[in-house]
Tab-separated table of C-alpha atoms in Angstrom:
chain	number	residue	atom	x	y	z
A	1	MET	CA	-134.243	83.130	-9.367
A	2	VAL	CA	-133.244	86.493	-7.901
A	3	PRO	CA	-135.875	87.580	-5.359
A	4	VAL	CA	-138.062	90.538	-6.222
A	5	LEU	CA	-138.438	93.181	-3.515
A	6	ILE	CA	-141.888	93.092	-1.985
A	7	LYS	CA	-142.425	96.802	-2.639
A	8	ASP	CA	-142.024	96.058	-6.361
A	9	LEU	CA	-144.216	92.961	-6.257
A	10	LEU	CA	-147.079	94.847	-4.625
A	11	THR	CA	-147.180	97.306	-7.518
A	12	SER	CA	-146.835	94.631	-10.225
A	13	ALA	CA	-149.526	93.312	-12.517
A	14	PRO	CA	-151.013	89.976	-11.371
A	15	ASP	CA	-149.991	88.281	-14.585
A	16	GLY	CA	-149.375	84.775	-13.230
A	17	ARG	CA	-145.609	84.875	-13.736
A	18	LYS	CA	-143.334	82.915	-11.437
A	19	VAL	CA	-141.586	85.008	-8.799
A	20	THR	CA	-139.196	84.445	-5.928
A	21	VAL	CA	-139.935	86.037	-2.564
A	22	CYS	CA	-137.450	86.279	0.304
A	23	GLY	CA	-138.109	87.791	3.695
A	24	TRP	CA	-139.086	87.263	7.306
A	25	VAL	CA	-142.381	85.796	8.504
A	26	ARG	CA	-144.767	88.162	10.242
A	27	THR	CA	-147.617	85.692	10.722
A	28	VAL	CA	-148.595	82.157	9.741
A	29	ARG	CA	-152.267	81.183	9.720
A	30	ASP	CA	-153.466	77.651	8.985
A	31	SER	CA	-157.232	77.472	8.487
A	32	LYS	CA	-159.284	74.610	7.021
A	33	GLY	CA	-156.730	73.490	4.528
A	34	LEU	CA	-155.690	77.023	3.603
A	35	VAL	CA	-152.334	78.389	4.776
A	36	PHE	CA	-151.629	82.120	4.732
A	37	ILE	CA	-148.100	83.407	5.339
A	38	HIS	CA	-147.428	87.120	5.599
A	39	VAL	CA	-143.858	87.983	4.666
A	40	ASN	CA	-141.991	91.275	4.923
A	41	ASP	CA	-138.528	92.082	3.554
A	42	GLY	CA	-138.199	95.629	4.902
A	43	SER	CA	-138.491	97.266	1.483
A	44	CYS	CA	-141.878	98.768	2.362
A	45	PHE	CA	-144.397	98.926	5.158
A	46	ALA	CA	-146.733	96.293	3.705
A	47	SER	CA	-146.203	92.532	3.648
A	48	ILE	CA	-147.106	90.169	0.862
A	49	GLN	CA	-149.334	87.157	1.376
A	50	LEU	CA	-148.199	83.684	0.357
A	51	THR	CA	-151.060	81.225	-0.044
A	52	PHE	CA	-151.075	77.410	-0.030
A	53	ASP	CA	-154.317	75.483	-0.605
A	54	ARG	CA	-153.898	71.885	0.531
A	55	ASN	CA	-157.120	70.843	-1.165
A	56	ASN	CA	-156.344	72.529	-4.454
A	57	PRO	CA	-152.587	73.173	-4.739
A	58	SER	CA	-150.960	74.708	-7.789
A	59	GLU	CA	-150.208	72.072	-10.438
A	60	ASN	CA	-146.467	72.795	-10.087
A	61	ALA	CA	-146.457	72.837	-6.286
A	62	ASP	CA	-143.968	70.643	-4.425
A	63	THR	CA	-146.521	69.806	-1.761
A	64	SER	CA	-144.371	67.442	0.294
A	65	THR	CA	-141.561	70.021	0.592
A	66	ILE	CA	-144.000	72.802	1.394
A	67	GLU	CA	-145.605	70.768	4.175
A	68	LYS	CA	-142.196	69.922	5.647
A	69	GLU	CA	-141.001	73.520	5.561
A	70	LEU	CA	-144.270	74.903	6.950
A	71	LYS	CA	-143.554	73.108	10.238
A	72	LYS	CA	-140.408	75.211	10.657
A	73	LEU	CA	-142.116	78.556	10.172
A	74	SER	CA	-143.080	80.941	12.932
A	75	THR	CA	-142.862	84.696	13.481
A	76	GLY	CA	-139.336	85.871	12.728
A	77	ALA	CA	-138.278	82.925	10.574
A	78	SER	CA	-136.703	83.671	7.205
A	79	LEU	CA	-137.774	81.991	4.002
A	80	ARG	CA	-137.394	81.757	0.275
A	81	ALA	CA	-140.562	81.020	-1.700
A	82	GLN	CA	-141.454	80.548	-5.343
A	83	GLY	CA	-144.882	80.797	-6.841
A	84	LYS	CA	-147.284	82.534	-9.170
A	85	LEU	CA	-148.155	86.189	-8.763
A	86	ILE	CA	-151.940	86.467	-8.985
A	87	GLU	CA	-154.695	88.905	-8.134
A	88	SER	CA	-155.575	88.687	-4.472
A	89	PRO	CA	-159.172	88.145	-3.399
A	90	ALA	CA	-158.287	89.530	0.026
A	91	SER	CA	-159.048	93.151	0.810
A	92	GLY	CA	-156.223	95.602	1.290
A	93	GLN	CA	-153.783	94.164	-1.230
A	94	ALA	CA	-153.786	93.795	-4.983
A	95	VAL	CA	-151.633	90.684	-5.414
A	96	GLU	CA	-150.534	87.550	-3.624
A	97	VAL	CA	-148.323	84.560	-4.381
A	98	ILE	CA	-149.634	81.019	-4.814
A	99	LEU	CA	-146.920	78.773	-3.377
A	100	GLU	CA	-145.121	76.270	-5.585
A	101	ASN	CA	-142.008	75.858	-3.464
A	102	LEU	CA	-140.904	76.872	0.012
A	103	GLU	CA	-137.661	76.829	1.951
A	104	CYS	CA	-137.199	77.919	5.535
A	105	LEU	CA	-133.769	79.543	5.578
A	106	GLY	CA	-133.592	80.266	9.288
A	107	GLU	CA	-135.909	79.292	12.119
A	108	ALA	CA	-136.907	81.587	14.991
A	109	ARG	CA	-138.060	79.441	17.874
A	110	PRO	CA	-141.094	81.082	19.542
A	111	GLU	CA	-139.791	80.326	23.029
A	112	GLU	CA	-136.579	82.221	22.298
A	113	TYR	CA	-137.427	84.927	19.747
A	114	PRO	CA	-137.618	88.281	21.609
A	115	LEU	CA	-140.215	89.885	19.326
A	116	GLN	CA	-143.098	87.524	20.043
A	117	LYS	CA	-145.058	89.926	22.238
A	118	ASN	CA	-148.078	91.589	20.675
A	119	LYS	CA	-147.338	94.914	22.348
A	120	MET	CA	-143.738	95.774	23.066
A	121	SER	CA	-142.644	98.953	24.794
A	122	MET	CA	-140.091	101.259	23.221
A	123	GLU	CA	-137.761	100.542	26.144
A	124	TYR	CA	-138.046	96.797	25.541
A	125	LEU	CA	-137.251	97.302	21.872
A	126	ARG	CA	-134.234	99.472	22.747
A	127	GLU	CA	-132.937	96.529	24.736
A	128	ASN	CA	-133.242	94.476	21.548
A	129	ALA	CA	-131.937	97.124	19.155
A	130	HIS	CA	-130.338	94.467	16.953
A	131	LEU	CA	-133.792	93.073	16.110
A	132	ARG	CA	-136.160	96.027	16.383
A	133	ALA	CA	-135.851	96.953	12.696
A	134	ARG	CA	-138.108	93.969	12.004
A	135	THR	CA	-141.066	95.677	13.650
A	136	ASN	CA	-143.457	97.904	11.717
A	137	THR	CA	-142.468	100.990	13.679
A	138	PHE	CA	-138.726	100.737	13.278
A	139	GLY	CA	-138.826	99.487	9.737
A	140	ALA	CA	-140.749	102.667	8.917
A	141	VAL	CA	-138.313	104.830	10.906
A	142	TYR	CA	-135.290	103.523	9.024
A	143	ARG	CA	-136.925	103.831	5.628
A	144	VAL	CA	-137.789	107.449	6.397
A	145	ARG	CA	-134.246	108.007	7.643
A	146	ASN	CA	-132.910	106.654	4.357
A	147	GLN	CA	-135.148	108.895	2.278
A	148	MET	CA	-134.335	111.992	4.303
A	149	ALA	CA	-130.598	111.365	3.934
A	150	PHE	CA	-131.081	111.169	0.180
A	151	ALA	CA	-133.150	114.372	0.301
A	152	VAL	CA	-130.350	116.189	2.126
A	153	HIS	CA	-127.837	115.309	-0.574
A	154	SER	CA	-130.323	116.104	-3.344
A	155	PHE	CA	-131.065	119.558	-1.954
A	156	PHE	CA	-127.438	120.620	-1.763
A	157	GLN	CA	-126.328	118.952	-4.980
A	158	GLU	CA	-129.098	120.731	-6.876
A	159	ARG	CA	-127.741	124.046	-5.581
A	160	GLY	CA	-124.096	123.643	-6.465
A	161	PHE	CA	-122.772	122.586	-3.064
A	162	VAL	CA	-119.730	120.321	-2.725
A	163	TYR	CA	-120.037	117.401	-0.301
A	164	ILE	CA	-117.050	117.209	2.049
A	165	ASN	CA	-115.979	115.028	4.969
A	166	ALA	CA	-114.989	116.788	8.174
A	167	PRO	CA	-112.602	114.994	10.572
A	168	GLU	CA	-114.073	113.072	13.464
A	169	ILE	CA	-110.933	113.589	15.577
A	170	THR	CA	-110.016	117.173	16.425
A	171	CYS	CA	-107.970	119.287	18.816
A	172	SER	CA	-110.393	122.237	18.714
A	173	ASP	CA	-113.776	122.622	20.384
A	174	CYS	CA	-116.244	124.245	18.005
A	175	GLU	CA	-118.950	124.807	20.604
A	176	GLY	CA	-116.695	125.743	23.519
A	177	ALA	CA	-118.789	123.533	25.795
A	178	GLY	CA	-115.995	121.184	26.840
A	179	GLU	CA	-118.336	118.176	26.643
A	180	MET	CA	-116.100	116.102	24.376
A	181	PHE	CA	-114.958	112.485	24.292
A	182	GLN	CA	-111.197	112.321	24.647
A	183	VAL	CA	-109.261	110.200	22.150
A	184	THR	CA	-106.067	108.694	23.549
A	185	THR	CA	-103.759	105.688	23.311
A	186	LEU	CA	-102.332	106.354	26.780
A	187	SER	CA	-103.098	103.750	29.407
A	188	LEU	CA	-105.629	105.148	31.826
A	189	GLU	CA	-104.752	102.415	34.311
A	190	LYS	CA	-101.097	103.442	34.355
A	191	ILE	CA	-102.022	107.106	34.690
A	192	ALA	CA	-104.264	106.213	37.640
A	193	GLU	CA	-101.431	104.273	39.281
A	194	MET	CA	-99.120	107.256	38.818
A	195	GLY	CA	-101.758	109.504	40.329
A	196	VAL	CA	-102.067	107.336	43.424
A	197	LYS	CA	-98.297	107.333	43.889
A	198	ALA	CA	-98.028	111.067	43.285
A	199	GLY	CA	-100.835	111.712	45.739
A	200	ALA	CA	-99.047	109.685	48.370
A	201	GLY	CA	-95.983	111.813	47.643
A	202	GLY	CA	-97.829	114.987	48.484
A	203	MET	CA	-99.024	116.135	45.018
A	204	LYS	CA	-102.077	118.349	45.217
A	205	ILE	CA	-105.142	117.333	43.225
A	206	GLN	CA	-105.068	120.556	41.169
A	207	ASP	CA	-101.616	119.495	39.885
A	208	ALA	CA	-102.699	115.975	38.887
A	209	HIS	CA	-102.865	116.983	35.192
A	210	LYS	CA	-99.088	117.239	35.210
A	211	ILE	CA	-98.918	113.442	35.340
A	212	VAL	CA	-100.280	113.159	31.782
A	213	ASP	CA	-97.573	113.579	29.142
A	214	TYR	CA	-99.493	114.240	25.923
A	215	SER	CA	-96.267	114.296	23.922
A	216	LYS	CA	-96.324	110.516	24.275
A	217	ASP	CA	-99.909	110.242	23.111
A	218	PHE	CA	-100.767	109.184	19.542
A	219	PHE	CA	-101.338	112.729	18.270
A	220	GLY	CA	-98.793	114.371	20.541
A	221	LYS	CA	-101.447	116.590	22.094
A	222	LYS	CA	-104.895	116.326	23.645
A	223	ALA	CA	-107.444	115.214	21.031
A	224	SER	CA	-111.174	114.524	21.111
A	225	LEU	CA	-114.083	113.340	19.010
A	226	THR	CA	-115.655	116.285	17.240
A	227	VAL	CA	-118.871	117.966	18.318
A	228	SER	CA	-119.172	119.669	14.921
A	229	GLY	CA	-117.564	119.748	11.500
A	230	GLN	CA	-118.320	123.440	11.051
A	231	LEU	CA	-114.872	124.953	11.566
A	232	GLU	CA	-113.265	122.566	9.082
A	233	ALA	CA	-116.131	123.107	6.642
A	234	GLU	CA	-115.393	126.830	6.705
A	235	THR	CA	-111.881	126.173	5.387
A	236	LEU	CA	-113.310	124.544	2.284
A	237	ALA	CA	-116.145	127.032	1.874
A	238	THR	CA	-113.505	129.774	1.584
A	239	ALA	CA	-112.091	127.903	-1.400
A	240	LEU	CA	-115.071	126.121	-2.985
A	241	SER	CA	-117.791	128.698	-2.152
A	242	ARG	CA	-120.528	126.292	-1.028
A	243	VAL	CA	-119.915	123.053	0.851
A	244	TYR	CA	-121.749	120.773	3.245
A	245	THR	CA	-120.745	118.027	5.611
A	246	PHE	CA	-123.084	115.271	6.734
A	247	GLY	CA	-121.597	112.878	9.246
A	248	PRO	CA	-121.332	111.660	12.844
A	249	THR	CA	-120.560	114.010	15.712
A	250	PHE	CA	-120.175	113.333	19.420
A	251	ARG	CA	-120.986	115.064	22.684
A	252	ALA	CA	-120.167	113.733	26.153
A	253	GLU	CA	-123.140	115.432	27.762
A	254	ASN	CA	-124.403	113.347	30.671
A	255	SER	CA	-128.070	113.916	29.811
A	256	ASN	CA	-130.309	110.901	30.022
A	257	THR	CA	-133.319	112.459	28.298
A	258	PRO	CA	-135.466	111.682	25.241
A	259	ARG	CA	-133.785	114.606	23.413
A	260	HIS	CA	-130.079	113.782	23.803
A	261	LEU	CA	-127.642	111.382	22.173
A	262	ALA	CA	-123.901	110.969	22.660
A	263	GLU	CA	-123.408	110.077	18.982
A	264	PHE	CA	-125.520	111.817	16.368
A	265	TRP	CA	-125.347	112.936	12.743
A	266	MET	CA	-125.090	116.584	11.751
A	267	ILE	CA	-125.868	118.364	8.488
A	268	GLU	CA	-123.645	121.438	8.293
A	269	PRO	CA	-123.472	123.608	5.172
A	270	GLU	CA	-121.136	126.595	4.918
A	271	MET	CA	-121.579	129.276	2.270
A	272	ALA	CA	-119.073	131.944	1.267
A	273	PHE	CA	-120.510	135.356	0.326
A	274	TYR	CA	-123.762	134.666	2.261
A	275	ASP	CA	-124.963	137.125	4.891
A	276	LEU	CA	-127.511	136.377	7.613
A	277	ASN	CA	-130.510	137.072	5.370
A	278	ASP	CA	-129.142	134.722	2.700
A	279	ASP	CA	-128.583	132.135	5.425
A	280	MET	CA	-132.182	132.425	6.612
A	281	ASP	CA	-133.480	132.137	3.054
A	282	ILE	CA	-131.728	128.849	2.378
A	283	GLN	CA	-132.709	127.440	5.765
A	284	GLU	CA	-136.362	128.114	5.005
A	285	ASP	CA	-136.024	126.528	1.567
A	286	PHE	CA	-134.241	123.536	3.111
A	287	VAL	CA	-136.960	122.806	5.657
A	288	ARG	CA	-139.710	123.061	3.029
A	289	TYR	CA	-137.771	120.812	0.648
A	290	LEU	CA	-137.221	118.130	3.298
A	291	LEU	CA	-140.828	118.103	4.462
A	292	ASN	CA	-142.235	117.971	0.942
A	293	TRP	CA	-139.845	115.122	0.146
A	294	ALA	CA	-141.053	113.185	3.185
A	295	LEU	CA	-144.708	113.822	2.396
A	296	THR	CA	-144.199	112.597	-1.171
A	297	LYS	CA	-141.616	109.819	-0.917
A	298	CYS	CA	-142.535	108.390	2.498
A	299	ARG	CA	-146.305	108.626	2.334
A	300	SER	CA	-147.225	105.100	3.446
A	301	ASP	CA	-144.786	105.181	6.345
A	302	LEU	CA	-146.011	108.637	7.423
A	303	GLU	CA	-149.576	107.340	7.315
A	304	PHE	CA	-148.537	104.670	9.802
A	305	PHE	CA	-146.934	107.261	12.093
A	306	ASP	CA	-150.012	109.480	11.743
A	307	LYS	CA	-152.269	106.614	12.780
A	308	ARG	CA	-150.184	104.893	15.457
A	309	VAL	CA	-147.610	107.364	16.790
A	310	GLN	CA	-148.714	111.003	16.441
A	311	PRO	CA	-152.245	111.669	15.194
A	312	GLY	CA	-152.336	114.715	12.935
A	313	LEU	CA	-148.684	114.369	11.930
A	314	ILE	CA	-149.254	114.625	8.174
A	315	ASP	CA	-151.430	117.724	8.522
A	316	ALA	CA	-148.823	119.345	10.786
A	317	LEU	CA	-145.970	118.668	8.370
A	318	THR	CA	-148.050	119.804	5.405
A	319	LYS	CA	-148.871	123.060	7.163
A	320	VAL	CA	-145.206	123.878	7.886
A	321	ALA	CA	-144.138	122.818	4.382
A	322	GLY	CA	-146.488	125.389	2.891
A	323	ALA	CA	-146.023	128.158	5.437
A	324	LYS	CA	-144.177	131.442	5.220
A	325	PHE	CA	-141.660	131.445	8.051
A	326	VAL	CA	-142.089	134.353	10.477
A	327	ARG	CA	-138.831	136.230	11.144
A	328	ILE	CA	-138.509	137.985	14.487
A	329	SER	CA	-135.574	139.324	16.484
A	330	TYR	CA	-134.640	137.743	19.769
A	331	THR	CA	-135.484	140.989	21.548
A	332	ASP	CA	-138.978	141.062	20.031
A	333	ALA	CA	-139.484	137.377	20.792
A	334	ILE	CA	-138.621	137.912	24.459
A	335	THR	CA	-141.009	140.873	24.580
A	336	ARG	CA	-143.813	138.701	23.173
A	337	LEU	CA	-143.100	135.985	25.745
A	338	GLU	CA	-142.998	138.458	28.624
A	339	GLU	CA	-146.343	139.869	27.520
A	340	ALA	CA	-147.774	136.348	27.305
A	341	GLU	CA	-146.593	135.646	30.850
A	342	LYS	CA	-148.246	138.824	32.124
A	343	ASN	CA	-151.451	137.664	30.444
A	344	GLY	CA	-151.463	134.306	32.216
A	345	ALA	CA	-149.096	132.034	30.265
A	346	LYS	CA	-147.269	129.636	32.587
A	347	PHE	CA	-143.565	128.965	32.008
A	348	GLU	CA	-141.175	126.873	34.058
A	349	PHE	CA	-138.353	129.240	33.095
A	350	LYS	CA	-138.998	132.972	33.196
A	351	PRO	CA	-138.397	134.588	29.775
A	352	GLN	CA	-136.051	137.549	30.076
A	353	TRP	CA	-133.532	139.284	27.863
A	354	GLY	CA	-130.086	137.685	28.055
A	355	CYS	CA	-131.260	134.131	28.726
A	356	ASP	CA	-131.487	131.424	26.101
A	357	ILE	CA	-134.947	130.663	24.781
A	358	ALA	CA	-136.045	127.383	26.339
A	359	THR	CA	-137.957	124.675	24.499
A	360	GLU	CA	-141.204	125.685	26.214
A	361	HIS	CA	-140.699	129.242	24.923
A	362	GLU	CA	-139.913	128.014	21.407
A	363	ARG	CA	-143.063	125.951	21.330
A	364	TYR	CA	-145.167	128.808	22.704
A	365	LEU	CA	-143.894	131.099	19.968
A	366	THR	CA	-144.664	128.577	17.206
A	367	GLU	CA	-147.855	127.030	18.578
A	368	LYS	CA	-149.596	129.859	20.437
A	369	ILE	CA	-148.340	133.203	19.169
A	370	PHE	CA	-147.586	132.630	15.479
A	371	ASP	CA	-149.198	129.228	14.793
A	372	GLY	CA	-146.385	128.221	12.441
A	373	PRO	CA	-142.626	128.145	11.923
A	374	VAL	CA	-140.578	131.018	13.331
A	375	MET	CA	-137.008	132.207	12.743
A	376	VAL	CA	-135.519	134.052	15.734
A	377	PHE	CA	-132.391	136.083	14.974
A	378	ASN	CA	-129.886	138.449	16.644
A	379	TYR	CA	-129.256	136.637	19.918
A	380	PRO	CA	-127.216	138.018	22.858
A	381	LYS	CA	-123.564	137.297	22.155
A	382	GLU	CA	-122.948	135.890	25.638
A	383	ILE	CA	-125.165	132.870	24.999
A	384	LYS	CA	-123.812	132.096	21.534
A	385	SER	CA	-120.560	130.713	20.142
A	386	PHE	CA	-117.343	132.688	19.680
A	387	TYR	CA	-117.342	132.527	15.864
A	388	MET	CA	-120.635	134.367	15.313
A	389	LYS	CA	-120.523	137.830	13.736
A	390	GLN	CA	-121.236	140.666	16.155
A	391	ASN	CA	-123.840	143.293	15.390
A	392	GLU	CA	-123.040	146.986	15.642
A	393	ASP	CA	-124.796	147.226	19.029
A	394	GLY	CA	-121.980	145.168	20.579
A	395	LYS	CA	-124.543	143.127	22.501
A	396	THR	CA	-125.934	140.735	19.912
A	397	VAL	CA	-124.651	138.440	17.177
A	398	LYS	CA	-126.051	137.490	13.794
A	399	ALA	CA	-127.358	134.132	14.911
A	400	VAL	CA	-130.633	132.509	13.918
A	401	ASP	CA	-132.673	129.539	15.150
A	402	VAL	CA	-135.451	127.936	13.113
A	403	LEU	CA	-138.337	126.912	15.360
A	404	VAL	CA	-141.183	124.612	14.346
A	405	PRO	CA	-144.380	123.575	16.147
A	406	GLY	CA	-144.149	120.352	18.076
A	407	ILE	CA	-140.447	120.282	18.933
A	408	GLY	CA	-139.105	123.846	18.991
A	409	GLU	CA	-135.625	124.419	17.579
A	410	LEU	CA	-134.865	122.508	14.390
A	411	ILE	CA	-131.913	124.467	12.957
A	412	GLY	CA	-129.282	126.761	14.434
A	413	GLY	CA	-127.037	128.959	12.322
A	414	SER	CA	-125.310	132.286	11.978
A	415	GLU	CA	-123.263	134.630	9.887
A	416	ARG	CA	-119.616	133.924	10.824
A	417	GLU	CA	-117.214	136.623	11.970
A	418	GLU	CA	-114.911	137.338	9.018
A	419	ASP	CA	-112.858	140.097	10.655
A	420	TYR	CA	-109.502	138.813	11.965
A	421	GLY	CA	-109.137	141.372	14.742
A	422	LYS	CA	-112.668	140.948	16.059
A	423	LEU	CA	-112.473	137.147	16.026
A	424	LEU	CA	-109.096	137.129	17.782
A	425	ALA	CA	-110.384	139.545	20.403
A	426	GLU	CA	-113.402	137.319	21.070
A	427	ILE	CA	-111.213	134.213	21.431
A	428	LYS	CA	-109.046	136.069	23.965
A	429	ARG	CA	-112.058	137.475	25.805
A	430	ARG	CA	-113.344	133.954	26.338
A	431	ASN	CA	-109.937	132.759	27.572
A	432	MET	CA	-109.661	130.228	24.746
A	433	ASP	CA	-106.279	128.899	23.652
A	434	GLU	CA	-105.676	130.940	20.517
A	435	THR	CA	-102.818	128.675	19.382
A	436	ILE	CA	-105.376	125.908	18.758
A	437	TYR	CA	-107.255	128.218	16.395
A	438	ASP	CA	-104.309	129.612	14.400
A	439	TRP	CA	-105.485	127.840	11.271
A	440	TYR	CA	-109.050	129.103	11.744
A	441	LEU	CA	-107.837	132.667	12.161
A	442	ASP	CA	-105.790	132.301	8.968
A	443	LEU	CA	-109.038	132.194	7.010
A	444	ARG	CA	-109.561	135.799	8.130
A	445	LYS	CA	-106.013	136.832	7.188
A	446	PHE	CA	-105.916	135.516	3.646
A	447	GLY	CA	-108.787	136.519	1.402
A	448	THR	CA	-111.481	136.703	4.050
A	449	VAL	CA	-115.108	136.960	2.900
A	450	PRO	CA	-118.518	137.277	4.529
A	451	HIS	CA	-119.829	133.756	5.057
A	452	SER	CA	-122.599	131.931	6.860
A	453	GLY	CA	-123.749	128.447	7.753
A	454	PHE	CA	-126.069	126.385	9.883
A	455	GLY	CA	-126.422	123.027	11.562
A	456	LEU	CA	-129.311	120.571	11.607
A	457	GLY	CA	-129.195	117.496	13.805
A	458	PHE	CA	-130.310	114.658	11.555
A	459	GLU	CA	-131.919	112.669	14.367
A	460	ARG	CA	-133.857	115.755	15.431
A	461	LEU	CA	-135.167	115.998	11.867
A	462	ILE	CA	-136.196	112.319	11.811
A	463	ARG	CA	-137.869	112.663	15.190
A	464	TYR	CA	-139.838	115.618	13.867
A	465	VAL	CA	-140.845	113.948	10.595
A	466	THR	CA	-141.891	110.639	12.206
A	467	GLY	CA	-143.425	111.975	15.399
A	468	MET	CA	-141.340	109.571	17.469
A	469	GLU	CA	-141.089	110.784	21.055
A	470	ASN	CA	-137.588	109.583	21.947
A	471	ILE	CA	-134.556	110.511	19.847
A	472	ARG	CA	-133.011	107.126	20.689
A	473	ASP	CA	-135.672	105.533	18.535
A	474	VAL	CA	-134.690	107.255	15.283
A	475	ILE	CA	-131.084	106.037	15.079
A	476	PRO	CA	-130.253	102.354	14.572
A	477	TYR	CA	-127.863	102.090	17.515
A	478	PRO	CA	-128.345	104.833	20.121
A	479	ARG	CA	-125.383	105.937	22.202
A	480	ALA	CA	-126.208	107.592	25.524
A	481	PRO	CA	-124.984	107.473	29.132
A	482	LYS	CA	-124.480	103.813	30.091
A	483	LEU	CA	-125.734	102.736	26.665
A	484	ALA	CA	-123.211	101.382	24.175
A	485	ASP	CA	-124.059	97.698	24.120
A	486	PHE	CA	-125.106	97.144	20.502
């Protein structure tokens, strides 16, 4: 018989039909002739109880086989069981399965199985990332992650967007930060040997780059893993009107903090004929849609996070999902923060015009001043990317960040510069290699249009929705400095 997912069994009528259950053992309890086995298959938070009564077994029970297989079971073991689905006398669950047959598919010896501890730290579970999905916490995280990915696609598909795939290997740097992973087929060992020899021959260290001949590399030029699919998405938005990319991106930032990953997923829509106000409208709709989806589709998992991870999580998400987002200019936001500081607010970083708004400032705006989500727009151009459309004041650009209580920035976006001359001038002003961006500039030469977009880090979203403290705990296999083992 094909096994029935436990999430479906738990909502089934206890009609006595024979069912097959497959999963992994959470607990085995043998008490006065009664055996209770709690089994979970990852399909939902709850487990189902399998019951075997030695004194009064089911008339179709293969008691000798059950007894033999019971000896193999312990936490972590996998099994296949058959039995009758009946109403459960136990509190907290509607149905259970009376065992008729049992097969241990894979043992998990208690002395070797890493997940035997009653309380395991997040760091310990990161060291066992290949097994941590079997715990309540991480099973819930990955189910929420699945639902939120589906919600992302649903939101954009319902609004006429076309899903595209941006390249993971690129020769351009969207963010201009230079923190990119290089992709090469050249032998680093041979290059190092050449460097040693050249150094002995009197070559100065500032000329060491001349040793590398990129014409012999796979792509014939320096290439890296992408930090964003935005620039490529713009090419398709200027043909298909509305597109979005949702895929992995990479940043070689040597930050060993709970908020940084080297490999992460980005949601990046681009919309032709959208100005900054249109961009802000859809961002607000997007956040509400995602939170309402989580509150509806992931309720049992969110209840776990509310109880065990972040008390008050559901109320906080519900409040933002129903709120009207405050819109305030960067200049006004800085003024508010400066006033707060004069009135006794303590900040590690002094708020002042021209500096980026730090996380502590973002949280103060959302949690103390406005008590809800805030959209800050019109940032100084010097702290934003080259592609953002300049305002008439020449000092600011049409950028916007969506801030939410609890974590600060959730989304960053902008209206893109559609004027060829202005974009080219900005690229030159920043001493960027304009030949790398010829194709990007072409979009402004041939049928240019006003257009906008934004980016949302998927792991940041999951961290916000689940209340998990460390971003490494909301992706199955975290990649960070000195961490690429699993």
